[in-house]
mmCIF file of C-alpha atoms in Angstrom:
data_model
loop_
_atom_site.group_PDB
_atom_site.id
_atom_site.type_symbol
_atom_site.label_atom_id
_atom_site.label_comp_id
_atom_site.label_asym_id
_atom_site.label_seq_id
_atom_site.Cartn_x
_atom_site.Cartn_y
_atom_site.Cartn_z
ATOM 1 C CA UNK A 1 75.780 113.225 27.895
ATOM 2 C CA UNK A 2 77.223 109.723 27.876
ATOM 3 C CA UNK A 3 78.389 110.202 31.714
ATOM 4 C CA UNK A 4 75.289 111.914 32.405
ATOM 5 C CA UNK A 5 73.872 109.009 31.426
ATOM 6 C CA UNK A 6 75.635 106.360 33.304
ATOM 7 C CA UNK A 7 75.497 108.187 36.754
ATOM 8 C CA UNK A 8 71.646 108.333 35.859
ATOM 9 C CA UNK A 9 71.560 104.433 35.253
ATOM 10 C CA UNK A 10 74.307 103.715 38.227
ATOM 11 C CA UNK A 11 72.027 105.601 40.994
ATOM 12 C CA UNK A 12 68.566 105.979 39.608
ATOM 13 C CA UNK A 13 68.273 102.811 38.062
ATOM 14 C CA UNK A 14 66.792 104.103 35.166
ATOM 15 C CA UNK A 15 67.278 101.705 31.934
ATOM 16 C CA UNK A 16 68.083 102.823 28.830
ATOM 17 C CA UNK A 17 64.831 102.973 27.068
ATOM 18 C CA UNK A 18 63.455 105.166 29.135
ATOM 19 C CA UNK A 19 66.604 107.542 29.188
ATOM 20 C CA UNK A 20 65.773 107.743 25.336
ATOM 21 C CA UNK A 21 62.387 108.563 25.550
ATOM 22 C CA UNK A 22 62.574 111.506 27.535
ATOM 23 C CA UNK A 23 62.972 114.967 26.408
ATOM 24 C CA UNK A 24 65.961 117.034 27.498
ATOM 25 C CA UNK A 25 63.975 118.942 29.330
ATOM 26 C CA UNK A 26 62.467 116.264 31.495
ATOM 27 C CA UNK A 27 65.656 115.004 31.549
ATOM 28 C CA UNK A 28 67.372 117.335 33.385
ATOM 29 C CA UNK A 29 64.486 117.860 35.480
ATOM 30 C CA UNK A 30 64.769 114.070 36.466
ATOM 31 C CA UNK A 31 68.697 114.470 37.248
ATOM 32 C CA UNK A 32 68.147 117.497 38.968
ATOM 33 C CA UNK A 33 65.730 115.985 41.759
ATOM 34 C CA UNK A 34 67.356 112.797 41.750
ATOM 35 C CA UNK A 35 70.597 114.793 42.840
ATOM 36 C CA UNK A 36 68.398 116.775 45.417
ATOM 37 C CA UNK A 37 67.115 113.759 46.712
ATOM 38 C CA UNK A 38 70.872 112.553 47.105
ATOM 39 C CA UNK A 39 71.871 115.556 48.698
ATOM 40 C CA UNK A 40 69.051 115.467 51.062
ATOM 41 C CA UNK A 41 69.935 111.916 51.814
ATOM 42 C CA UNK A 42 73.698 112.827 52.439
ATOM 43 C CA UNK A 43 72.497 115.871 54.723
ATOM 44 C CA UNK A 44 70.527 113.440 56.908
ATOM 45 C CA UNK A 45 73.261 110.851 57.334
ATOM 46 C CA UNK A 46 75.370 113.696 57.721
ATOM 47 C CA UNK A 47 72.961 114.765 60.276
ATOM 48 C CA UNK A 48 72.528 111.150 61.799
ATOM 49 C CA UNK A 49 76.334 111.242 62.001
ATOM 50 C CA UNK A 50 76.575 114.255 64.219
ATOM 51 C CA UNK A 51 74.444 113.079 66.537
ATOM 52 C CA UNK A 52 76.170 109.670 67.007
ATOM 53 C CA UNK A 53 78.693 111.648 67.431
ATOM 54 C CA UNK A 54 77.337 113.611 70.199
ATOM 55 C CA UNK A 55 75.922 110.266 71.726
ATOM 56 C CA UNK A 56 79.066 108.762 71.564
ATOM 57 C CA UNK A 57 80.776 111.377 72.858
ATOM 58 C CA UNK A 58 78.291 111.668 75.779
ATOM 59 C CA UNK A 59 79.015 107.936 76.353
ATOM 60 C CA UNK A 60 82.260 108.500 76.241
ATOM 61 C CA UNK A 61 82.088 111.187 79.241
ATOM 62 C CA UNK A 62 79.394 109.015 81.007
ATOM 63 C CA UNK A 63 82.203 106.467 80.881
ATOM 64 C CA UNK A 64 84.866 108.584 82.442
ATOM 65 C CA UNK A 65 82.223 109.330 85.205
ATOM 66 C CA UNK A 66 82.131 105.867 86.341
ATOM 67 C CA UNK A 67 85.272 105.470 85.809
ATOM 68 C CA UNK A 68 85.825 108.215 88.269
ATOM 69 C CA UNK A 69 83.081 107.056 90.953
ATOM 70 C CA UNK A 70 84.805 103.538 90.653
ATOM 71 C CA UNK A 71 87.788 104.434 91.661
ATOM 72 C CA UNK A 72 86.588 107.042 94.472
ATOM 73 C CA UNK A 73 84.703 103.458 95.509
ATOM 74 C CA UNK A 74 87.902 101.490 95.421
ATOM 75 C CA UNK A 75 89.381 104.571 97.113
ATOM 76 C CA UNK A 76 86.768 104.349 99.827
ATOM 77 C CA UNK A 77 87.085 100.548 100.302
ATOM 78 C CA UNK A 78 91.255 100.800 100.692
ATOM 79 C CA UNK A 79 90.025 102.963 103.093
ATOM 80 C CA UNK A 80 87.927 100.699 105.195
ATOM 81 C CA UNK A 81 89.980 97.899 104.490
ATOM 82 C CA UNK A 82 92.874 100.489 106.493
ATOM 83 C CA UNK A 83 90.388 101.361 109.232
ATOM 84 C CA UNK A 84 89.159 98.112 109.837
ATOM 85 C CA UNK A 85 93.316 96.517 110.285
ATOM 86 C CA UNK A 86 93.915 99.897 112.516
ATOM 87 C CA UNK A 87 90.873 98.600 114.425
ATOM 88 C CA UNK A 88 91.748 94.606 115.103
ATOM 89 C CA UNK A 89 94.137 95.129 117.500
ATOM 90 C CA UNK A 90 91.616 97.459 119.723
ATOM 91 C CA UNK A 91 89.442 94.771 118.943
ATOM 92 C CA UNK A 92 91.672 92.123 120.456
ATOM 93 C CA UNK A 93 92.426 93.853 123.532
ATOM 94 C CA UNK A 94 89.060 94.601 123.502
ATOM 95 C CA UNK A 95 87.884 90.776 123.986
ATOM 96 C CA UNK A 96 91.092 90.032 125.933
ATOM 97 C CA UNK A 97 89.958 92.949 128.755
ATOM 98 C CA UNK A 98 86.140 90.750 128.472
ATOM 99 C CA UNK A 99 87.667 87.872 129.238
ATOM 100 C CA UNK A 100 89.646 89.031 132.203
ATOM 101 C CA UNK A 101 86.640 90.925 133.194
ATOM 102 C CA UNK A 102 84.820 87.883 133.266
ATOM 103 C CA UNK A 103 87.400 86.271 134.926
ATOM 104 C CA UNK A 104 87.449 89.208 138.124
ATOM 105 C CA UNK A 105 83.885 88.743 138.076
ATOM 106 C CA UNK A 106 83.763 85.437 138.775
ATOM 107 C CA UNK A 107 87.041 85.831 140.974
ATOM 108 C CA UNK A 108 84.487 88.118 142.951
ATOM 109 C CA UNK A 109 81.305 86.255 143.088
ATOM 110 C CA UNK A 110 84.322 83.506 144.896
ATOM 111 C CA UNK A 111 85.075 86.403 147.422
ATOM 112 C CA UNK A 112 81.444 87.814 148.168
ATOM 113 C CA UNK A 113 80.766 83.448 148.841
ATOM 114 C CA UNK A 114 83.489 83.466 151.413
ATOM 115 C CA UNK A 115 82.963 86.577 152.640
ATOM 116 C CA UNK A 116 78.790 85.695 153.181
ATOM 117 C CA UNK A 117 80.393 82.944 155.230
ATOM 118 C CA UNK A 118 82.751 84.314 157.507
ATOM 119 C CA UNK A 119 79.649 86.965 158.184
ATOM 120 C CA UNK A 120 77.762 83.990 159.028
ATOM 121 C CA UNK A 121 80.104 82.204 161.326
ATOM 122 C CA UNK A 122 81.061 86.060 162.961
ATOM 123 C CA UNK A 123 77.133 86.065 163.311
ATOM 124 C CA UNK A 124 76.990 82.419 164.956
ATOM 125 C CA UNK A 125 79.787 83.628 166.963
ATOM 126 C CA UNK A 126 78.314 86.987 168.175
ATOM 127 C CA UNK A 127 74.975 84.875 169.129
ATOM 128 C CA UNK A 128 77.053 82.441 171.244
ATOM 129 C CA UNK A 129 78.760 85.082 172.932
ATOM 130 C CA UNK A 130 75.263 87.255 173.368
ATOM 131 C CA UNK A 131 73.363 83.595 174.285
ATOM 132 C CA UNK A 132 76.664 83.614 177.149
ATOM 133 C CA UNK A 133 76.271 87.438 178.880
ATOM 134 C CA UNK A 134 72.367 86.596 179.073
ATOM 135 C CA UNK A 135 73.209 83.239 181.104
ATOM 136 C CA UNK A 136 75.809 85.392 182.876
ATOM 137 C CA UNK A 137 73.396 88.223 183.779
ATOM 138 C CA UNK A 138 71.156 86.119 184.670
ATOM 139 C CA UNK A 139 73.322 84.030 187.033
ATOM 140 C CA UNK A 140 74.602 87.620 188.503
ATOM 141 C CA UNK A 141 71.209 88.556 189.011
ATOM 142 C CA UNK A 142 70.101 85.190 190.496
#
C-alpha cells in the first residue's frame, strides 16, 4: 500500500489527507482510472509519435526528391554550359563570315559604281559615234 501510495501522490497529486479518507474501494477505483487515463495519454503520444514519424519520413523522401531534381538541374546546366562552349567557335566564324560579308558587299557596291561609269562613258561614246554616222549620212546624202 505504501508504494501504491506514493505513485498515487507522485502522478495524481493527491495529498495525503485525502488518500486517508477514502475507502479502499474508491481507492482503487481512483488508481484504476488515473492509470487508464495514463495509458490513454501514452497511446496518444504513442500515436503522435507514429505520425511524426511518418511526416518525417515523408520529409525525408521529399528531401531526396529535390535532391534528385537538383542534381538532374545541375546535370542539365553542365549540359548547356557544354553546348554553349561547342557553340562559340561556330559563333565566331559566324561573325567573322558577317564581317567579310560586309566587307564583299561593300567591295561590290565599289564595282557596280565603276561599272555604272564605264556604262556611262561606253554610252557617251556610242552617242558620239551615232551623232558621227548621222553627220556622215547626211554628208553622203547631200
Amino acid at each position: 500500500m505504501n508504494l501504491l501510495y506514493i505513485f498515487v501522490k507522485n502522478k495524481a497529486k493527491v495529498d495525503r489527507r485525502e488518500v486517508n479518507v477514502l475507502e479502499d474501494n474508491q481507492f482503487k477505483e481512483y488508481v484504476i482510472s488515473t492509470l487508464a487515463e495514463i495509458v490513454k495519454k501514452q497511446d496518444q503520444l504513442q500515436t503522435g509519435q507514429e505520425e511524426m514519424r511518418s511526416d518525417i519520413n515523408q520529409l525525408q523522401a521529399g528531401q531526396k526528391e529535390m535532391r534528385f531534381d537538383i542534381n538532374q538541374m545541375q546535370a542539365g546546366q553542365e549540359e548547356m554550359r557544354f553546348d554553349i562552349n561547342q557553340m562559340k567557335p561556330d559563333i565566331s566564324q559566324m561573325r567573322s563570315d558577317i564581317s567579310q560579308m560586309r566587307s564583299d558587299i561593300k567591295q561590290l557596291k565599289t564595282d557596280i559604281k565603276r561599272i555604272d561609269r564605264k556604262v556611262d562613258d561606253v554610252l557617251i561614246y556610242v552617242e558620239h559615234i551615232d551623232t558621227d554616222l548621222q553627220k556622215h549620212k547626211k554628208a553622203e546624202i547631200m
